[in-house]
Short mmCIF file of C-alpha atoms in Angstrom, two decimals:
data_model
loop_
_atom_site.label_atom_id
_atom_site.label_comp_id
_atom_site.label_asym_id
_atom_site.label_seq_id
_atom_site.Cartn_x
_atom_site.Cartn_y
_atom_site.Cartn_z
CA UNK A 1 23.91 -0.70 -2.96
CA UNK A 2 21.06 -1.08 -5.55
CA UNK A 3 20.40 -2.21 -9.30
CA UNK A 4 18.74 -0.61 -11.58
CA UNK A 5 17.14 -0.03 -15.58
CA UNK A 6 14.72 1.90 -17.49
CA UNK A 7 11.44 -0.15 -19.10
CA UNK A 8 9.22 0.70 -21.37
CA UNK A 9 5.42 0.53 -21.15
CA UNK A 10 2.50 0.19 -23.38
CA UNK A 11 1.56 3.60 -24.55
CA UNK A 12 5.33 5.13 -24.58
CA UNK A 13 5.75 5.59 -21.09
CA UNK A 14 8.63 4.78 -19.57
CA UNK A 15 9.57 3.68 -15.80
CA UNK A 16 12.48 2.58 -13.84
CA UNK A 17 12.76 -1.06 -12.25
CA UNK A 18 15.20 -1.55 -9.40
CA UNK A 19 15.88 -3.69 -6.70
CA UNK A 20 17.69 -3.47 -2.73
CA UNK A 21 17.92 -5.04 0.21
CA UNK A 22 16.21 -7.65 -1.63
CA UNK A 23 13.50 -4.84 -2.21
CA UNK A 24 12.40 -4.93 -5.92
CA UNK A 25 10.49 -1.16 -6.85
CA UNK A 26 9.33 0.75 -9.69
CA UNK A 27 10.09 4.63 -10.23
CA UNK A 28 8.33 7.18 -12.13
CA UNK A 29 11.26 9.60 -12.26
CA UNK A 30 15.30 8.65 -11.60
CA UNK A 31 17.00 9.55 -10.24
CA UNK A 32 14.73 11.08 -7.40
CA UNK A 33 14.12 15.03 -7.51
CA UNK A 34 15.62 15.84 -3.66
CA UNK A 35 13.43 19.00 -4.05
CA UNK A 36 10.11 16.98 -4.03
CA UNK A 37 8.68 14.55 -1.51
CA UNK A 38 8.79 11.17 -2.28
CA UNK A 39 5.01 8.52 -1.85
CA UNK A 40 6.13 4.82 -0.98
CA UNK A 41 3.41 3.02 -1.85
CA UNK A 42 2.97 -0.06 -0.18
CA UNK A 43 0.96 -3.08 -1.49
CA UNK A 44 -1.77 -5.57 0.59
CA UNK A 45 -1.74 -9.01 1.51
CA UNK A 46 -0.47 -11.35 -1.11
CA UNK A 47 -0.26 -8.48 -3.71
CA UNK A 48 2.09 -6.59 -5.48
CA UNK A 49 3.19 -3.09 -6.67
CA UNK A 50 1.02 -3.61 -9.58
CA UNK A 51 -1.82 -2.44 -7.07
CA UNK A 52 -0.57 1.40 -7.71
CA UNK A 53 -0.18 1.49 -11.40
CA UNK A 54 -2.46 3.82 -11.47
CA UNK A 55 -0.69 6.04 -9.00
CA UNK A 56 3.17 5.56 -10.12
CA UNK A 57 3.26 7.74 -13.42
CA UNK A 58 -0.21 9.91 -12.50
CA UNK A 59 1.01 11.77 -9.55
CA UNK A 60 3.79 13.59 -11.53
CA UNK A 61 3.86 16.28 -9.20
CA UNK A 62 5.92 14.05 -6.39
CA UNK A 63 8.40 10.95 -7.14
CA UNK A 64 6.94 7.97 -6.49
CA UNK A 65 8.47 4.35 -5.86
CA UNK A 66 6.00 1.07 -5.50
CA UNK A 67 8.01 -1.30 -3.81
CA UNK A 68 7.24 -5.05 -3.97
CA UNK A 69 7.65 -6.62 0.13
CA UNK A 70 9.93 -9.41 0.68
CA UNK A 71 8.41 -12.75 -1.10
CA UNK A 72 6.10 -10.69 -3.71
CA UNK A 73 6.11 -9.28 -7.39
CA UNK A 74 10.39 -8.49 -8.36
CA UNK A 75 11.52 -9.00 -4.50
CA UNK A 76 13.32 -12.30 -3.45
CA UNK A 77 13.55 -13.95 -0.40
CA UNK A 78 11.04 -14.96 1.46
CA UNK A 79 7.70 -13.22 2.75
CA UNK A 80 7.61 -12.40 6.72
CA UNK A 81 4.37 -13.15 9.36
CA UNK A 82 4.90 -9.56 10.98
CA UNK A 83 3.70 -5.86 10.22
CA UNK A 84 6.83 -5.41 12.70
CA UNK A 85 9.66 -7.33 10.27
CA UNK A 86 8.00 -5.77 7.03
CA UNK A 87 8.03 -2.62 8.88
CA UNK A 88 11.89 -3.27 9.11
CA UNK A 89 12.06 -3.68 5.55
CA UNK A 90 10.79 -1.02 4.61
CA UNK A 91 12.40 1.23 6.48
CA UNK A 92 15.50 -0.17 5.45
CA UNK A 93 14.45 0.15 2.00
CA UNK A 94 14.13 3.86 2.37
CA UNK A 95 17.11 4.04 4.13
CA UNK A 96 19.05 2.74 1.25
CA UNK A 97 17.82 4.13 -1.66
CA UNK A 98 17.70 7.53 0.48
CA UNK A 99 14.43 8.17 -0.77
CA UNK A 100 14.21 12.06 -0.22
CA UNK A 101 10.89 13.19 2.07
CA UNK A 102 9.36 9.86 1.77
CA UNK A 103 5.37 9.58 3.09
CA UNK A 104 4.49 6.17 2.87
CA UNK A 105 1.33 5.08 1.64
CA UNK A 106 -0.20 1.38 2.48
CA UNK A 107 -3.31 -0.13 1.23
CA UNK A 108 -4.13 -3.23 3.89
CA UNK A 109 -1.36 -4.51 5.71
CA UNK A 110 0.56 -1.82 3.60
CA UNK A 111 -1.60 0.12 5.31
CA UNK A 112 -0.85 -1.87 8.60
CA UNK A 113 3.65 -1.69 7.86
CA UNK A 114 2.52 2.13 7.07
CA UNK A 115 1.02 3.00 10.99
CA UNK A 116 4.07 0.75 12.06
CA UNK A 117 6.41 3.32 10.03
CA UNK A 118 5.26 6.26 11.98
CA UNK A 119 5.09 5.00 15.68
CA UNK A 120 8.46 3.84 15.82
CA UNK A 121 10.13 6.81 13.74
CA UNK A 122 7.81 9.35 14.76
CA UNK A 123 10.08 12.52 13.43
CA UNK A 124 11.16 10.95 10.28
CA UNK A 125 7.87 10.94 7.79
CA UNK A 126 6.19 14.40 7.41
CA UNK A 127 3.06 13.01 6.30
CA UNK A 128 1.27 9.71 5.63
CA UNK A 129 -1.60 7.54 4.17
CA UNK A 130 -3.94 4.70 5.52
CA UNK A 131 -5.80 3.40 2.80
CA UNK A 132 -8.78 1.09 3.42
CA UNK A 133 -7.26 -0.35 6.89
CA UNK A 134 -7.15 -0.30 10.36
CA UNK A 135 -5.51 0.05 13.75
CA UNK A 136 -6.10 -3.63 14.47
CA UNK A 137 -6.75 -6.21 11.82
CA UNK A 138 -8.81 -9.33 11.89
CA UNK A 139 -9.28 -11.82 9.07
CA UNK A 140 -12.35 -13.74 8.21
CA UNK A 141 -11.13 -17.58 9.19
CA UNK A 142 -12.74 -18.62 5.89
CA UNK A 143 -10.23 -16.90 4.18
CA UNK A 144 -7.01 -18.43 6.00
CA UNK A 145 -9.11 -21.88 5.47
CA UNK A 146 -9.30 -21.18 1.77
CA UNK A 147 -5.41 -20.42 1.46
CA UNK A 148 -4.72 -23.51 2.99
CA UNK A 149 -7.17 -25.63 1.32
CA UNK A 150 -7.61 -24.46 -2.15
CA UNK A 151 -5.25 -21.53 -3.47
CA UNK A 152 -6.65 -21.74 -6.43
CA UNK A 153 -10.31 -21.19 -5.06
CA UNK A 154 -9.19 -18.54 -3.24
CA UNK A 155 -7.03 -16.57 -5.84
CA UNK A 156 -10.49 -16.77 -7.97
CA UNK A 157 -12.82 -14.93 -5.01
CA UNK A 158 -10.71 -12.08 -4.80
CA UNK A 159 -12.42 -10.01 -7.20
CA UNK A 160 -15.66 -10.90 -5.36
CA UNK A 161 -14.73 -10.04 -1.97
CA UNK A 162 -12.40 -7.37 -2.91
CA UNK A 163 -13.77 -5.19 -5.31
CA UNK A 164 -16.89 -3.38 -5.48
CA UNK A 165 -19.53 -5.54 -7.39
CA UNK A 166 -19.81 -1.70 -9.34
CA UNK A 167 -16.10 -2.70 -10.46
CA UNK A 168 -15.52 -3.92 -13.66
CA UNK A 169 -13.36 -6.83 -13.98
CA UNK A 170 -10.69 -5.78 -16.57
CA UNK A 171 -9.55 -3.05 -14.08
CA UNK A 172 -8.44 -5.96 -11.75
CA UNK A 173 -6.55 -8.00 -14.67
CA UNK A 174 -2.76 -7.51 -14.06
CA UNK A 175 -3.36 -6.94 -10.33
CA UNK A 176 -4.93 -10.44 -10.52
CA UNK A 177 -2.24 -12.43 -13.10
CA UNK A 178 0.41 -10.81 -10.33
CA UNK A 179 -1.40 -12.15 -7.43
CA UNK A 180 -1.52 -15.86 -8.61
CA UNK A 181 2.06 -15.66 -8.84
CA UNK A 182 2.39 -15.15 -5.15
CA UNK A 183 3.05 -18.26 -3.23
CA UNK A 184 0.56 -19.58 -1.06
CA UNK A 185 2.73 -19.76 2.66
CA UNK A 186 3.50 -15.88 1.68
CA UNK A 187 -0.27 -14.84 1.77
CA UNK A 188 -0.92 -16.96 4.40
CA UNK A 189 1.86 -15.38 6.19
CA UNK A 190 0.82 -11.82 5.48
CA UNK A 191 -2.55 -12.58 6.57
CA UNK A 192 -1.44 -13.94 9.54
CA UNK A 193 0.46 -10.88 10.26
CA UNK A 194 -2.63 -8.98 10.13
CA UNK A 195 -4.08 -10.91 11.87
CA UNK A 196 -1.82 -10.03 14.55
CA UNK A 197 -1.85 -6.34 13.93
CA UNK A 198 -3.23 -4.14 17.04
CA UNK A 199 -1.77 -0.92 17.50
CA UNK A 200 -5.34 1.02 18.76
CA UNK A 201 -3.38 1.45 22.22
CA UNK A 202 -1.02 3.71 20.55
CA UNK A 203 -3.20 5.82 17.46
CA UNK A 204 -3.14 8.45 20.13
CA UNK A 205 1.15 9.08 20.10
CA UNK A 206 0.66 9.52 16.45
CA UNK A 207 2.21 13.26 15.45
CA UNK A 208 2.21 12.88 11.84
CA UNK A 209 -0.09 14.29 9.21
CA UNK A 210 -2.39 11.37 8.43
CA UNK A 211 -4.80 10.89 5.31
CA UNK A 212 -7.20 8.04 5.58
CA UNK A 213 -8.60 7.18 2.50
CA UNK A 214 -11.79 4.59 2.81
CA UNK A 215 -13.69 3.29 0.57
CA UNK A 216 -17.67 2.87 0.18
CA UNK A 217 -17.86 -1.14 -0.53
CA UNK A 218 -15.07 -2.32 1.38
CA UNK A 219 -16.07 -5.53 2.72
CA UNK A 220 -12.87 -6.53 4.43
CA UNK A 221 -11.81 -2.66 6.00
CA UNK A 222 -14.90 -1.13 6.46
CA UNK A 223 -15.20 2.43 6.34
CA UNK A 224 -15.73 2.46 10.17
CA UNK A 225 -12.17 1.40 10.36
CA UNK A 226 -11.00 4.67 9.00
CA UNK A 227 -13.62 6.48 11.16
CA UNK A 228 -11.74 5.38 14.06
CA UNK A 229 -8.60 5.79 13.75
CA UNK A 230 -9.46 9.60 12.13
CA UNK A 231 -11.23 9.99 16.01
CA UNK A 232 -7.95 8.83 17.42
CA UNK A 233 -5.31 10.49 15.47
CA UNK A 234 -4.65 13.95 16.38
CA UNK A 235 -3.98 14.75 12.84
CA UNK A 236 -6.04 12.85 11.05
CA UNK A 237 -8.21 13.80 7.87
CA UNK A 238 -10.25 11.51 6.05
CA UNK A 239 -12.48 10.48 2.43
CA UNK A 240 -14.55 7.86 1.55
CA UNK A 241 -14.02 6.64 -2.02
CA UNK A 242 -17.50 5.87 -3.67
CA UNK A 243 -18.10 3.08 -5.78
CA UNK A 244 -14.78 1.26 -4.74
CA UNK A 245 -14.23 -1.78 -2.81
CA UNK A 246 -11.02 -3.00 -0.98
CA UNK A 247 -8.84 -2.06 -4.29
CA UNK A 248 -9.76 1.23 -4.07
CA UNK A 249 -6.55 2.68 -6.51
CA UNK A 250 -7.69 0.75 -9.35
CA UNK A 251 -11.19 0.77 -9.31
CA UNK A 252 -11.37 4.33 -8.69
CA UNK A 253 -8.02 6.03 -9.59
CA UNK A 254 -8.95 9.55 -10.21
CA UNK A 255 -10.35 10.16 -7.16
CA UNK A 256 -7.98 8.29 -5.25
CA UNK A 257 -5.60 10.47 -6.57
CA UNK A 258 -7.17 13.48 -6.27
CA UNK A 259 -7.61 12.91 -3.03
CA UNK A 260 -3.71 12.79 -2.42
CA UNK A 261 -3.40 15.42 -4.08
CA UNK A 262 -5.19 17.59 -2.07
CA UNK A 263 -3.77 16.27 0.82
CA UNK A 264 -0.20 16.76 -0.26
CA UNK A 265 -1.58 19.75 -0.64
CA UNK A 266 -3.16 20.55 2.70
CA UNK A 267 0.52 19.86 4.14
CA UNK A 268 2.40 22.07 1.66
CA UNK A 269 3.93 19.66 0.68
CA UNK A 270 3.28 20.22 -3.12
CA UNK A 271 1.87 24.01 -4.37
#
C-alpha cells in the first residue's frame, strides 16, 4: 500500500521518507503512535514539504507527516488546478496510510485543500489549522503573468513578496532550492486553483475546532483574511505571528509552534 525508509539528517536526527497514492511524505516518528493525534501539514502553491521543517521533528508531542501534493517535492504525477481534486488527494492519502486522529494543517492553498477537508468530512477531523489564508483566494495577475513569462523571474521574487523584509534570507534557502524544482504548469496550476477557491458561503457549516494562524507582513493573505473567517467560524480561535510574512513556519518557528501547541492544547488534544 505504501513504501517506506529511515534518513538521516544533519545534526543526527533521523526521519522517515515514504510515499502513496503517489503521495511522497516525511515522518517524525514510525510507525505512528495510535495514542496521539496526528498534524498533516500541507504545503502552498508551488512549494513543498520542506515549508514545515521546522515543524516535523519540533512538535514531538504529536506525530507529524508533511506530505508533498501531487506534482511537488518526492510526489509523482502530475499537479491538479483544484483545491477540490487536491482535497481528494489528500484525503485519500490519510485514508491509506490510516493516519491516526489526523488535523490537517495548510499554509496557502494548503490552507485552502485544509477548509476543503473539513466541509466535506465534517465528523472526521477533530481539529484543524488555517495558516496565513482565506475563505476565497485571489491572485495578483502579475504573478500568473510572471509564471508564464519568466519562471525564472518569478522563482527569484518570492522571497520579496513572501517573506517579511524582517526575514533573513538563509531561513528561506532549502524552501527556495525546492521551489525551483517545481515545474512551471504545476504552480501555475495551483495558483489557478486558488484562484478559484471561494468557500465564504459555507465558513458558517464549519463544526470543527479551527486555529487560524496569521501573520503580521503577509502581503499575499493578509491578516484580515484570518479575521474573517475567525468571525465566521463558530469555533474559531486565532494569532497573528509578528515579524513573519507569508512563510510564517520558517521565519518564525517558535512561535508558530507554540502557538499549536497551545491550541492542541485548548482541545485536549495533547496534556
Amino acid at each position: 500500500m505504501y513504501e517506506l525508509r529511515k534518513i538521516n539528517r544533519a545534526g543526527g536526527s533521523s526521519m522517515h521518507e515514504g510515499n502513496a497514492k503517489n503521495i511522497g511524505y516525511v515522518a517524525w516518528r514510525w510507525p505512528l503512535n495510535p495514542e496521539k493525534p496526528t498534524l498533516v501539514f500541507i504545503h502552498g502553491s508551488g512549494g513543498s514539504s520542506v515549508l514545515w521543517e521546522k515543524q516535523i521533528d519540533a512538535l514531538k508531542e504529536v506525530n507529524t507527516i508533511a506530505l508533498d501534493l501531487p506534482g511537488h517535492g518526492r510526489s509523482s504525477g502530475p499537479g491538479m488546478d483544484s483545491v477540490a481534486d487536491y482535497c481528494k488527494a489528500v484525503a485519500d492519502f490519510i485514508e491509506t496510510v490510516e493516519v491516526p486522529g489526523p488535523v490537517p494543517c495548510g499554509l496557502s492553498i494548503g490552507g485552502a485543500i485544509v477548509l476543503q477537508l473539513i466541509l466535506e468530512h465534517k465528523e472526521r477531523y477533530k481539529a484543524a489549522i488555517l495558516v496565513n489564508t482565506g475563505a476565497r483566494l485571489r491572485v495578483m495577475p502579475l504573478i500568473l503573468e510572471t509564471i508564464k513569462k519568466d519562471y525564472e523571474k518569478y522563482l527569484s521574487t518570492i522571497p520579496l513578496f513572501a517573506a517579511s523584509e524582517k526575514t533573513d534570507p538563509r531561513k528561506l534557502a532549502l524552501l527556495m532550492a525546492d521551489t525551483a524544482k517545481c515545474s512551471p504548469e504545476t504552480a501555475y496550476g495551483d495558483f489557478m486553483a486558488c484562484n478559484r477557491f471561494d468557500v465564504t458561503d459555507k465558513l458558517s457549516t464549519i463544526i470543527t475546532p479551527v486555529l487560524i494562524l496569521t501573520a503580521e507582513d503577509d502581503k499575499l493573505t493578509p491578516p484580515k483574511f484570518g479575521v474573517y473567517m475567525k468571525e465566521q467560524i463558530r469555533r474559531a480561535s486565532i494569532v497573528n505571528i509578528k515579524d513573519a510574512g507569508h512563510l510564517s513556519p520558517l521565519e518564525q518557528p517558535e512561535t508558530f509552534n507554540r502557538a499549536v501547541t497551545d491550541f492542541l492544547k485548548q482541545e485536549k488534544l495533547i496534556l
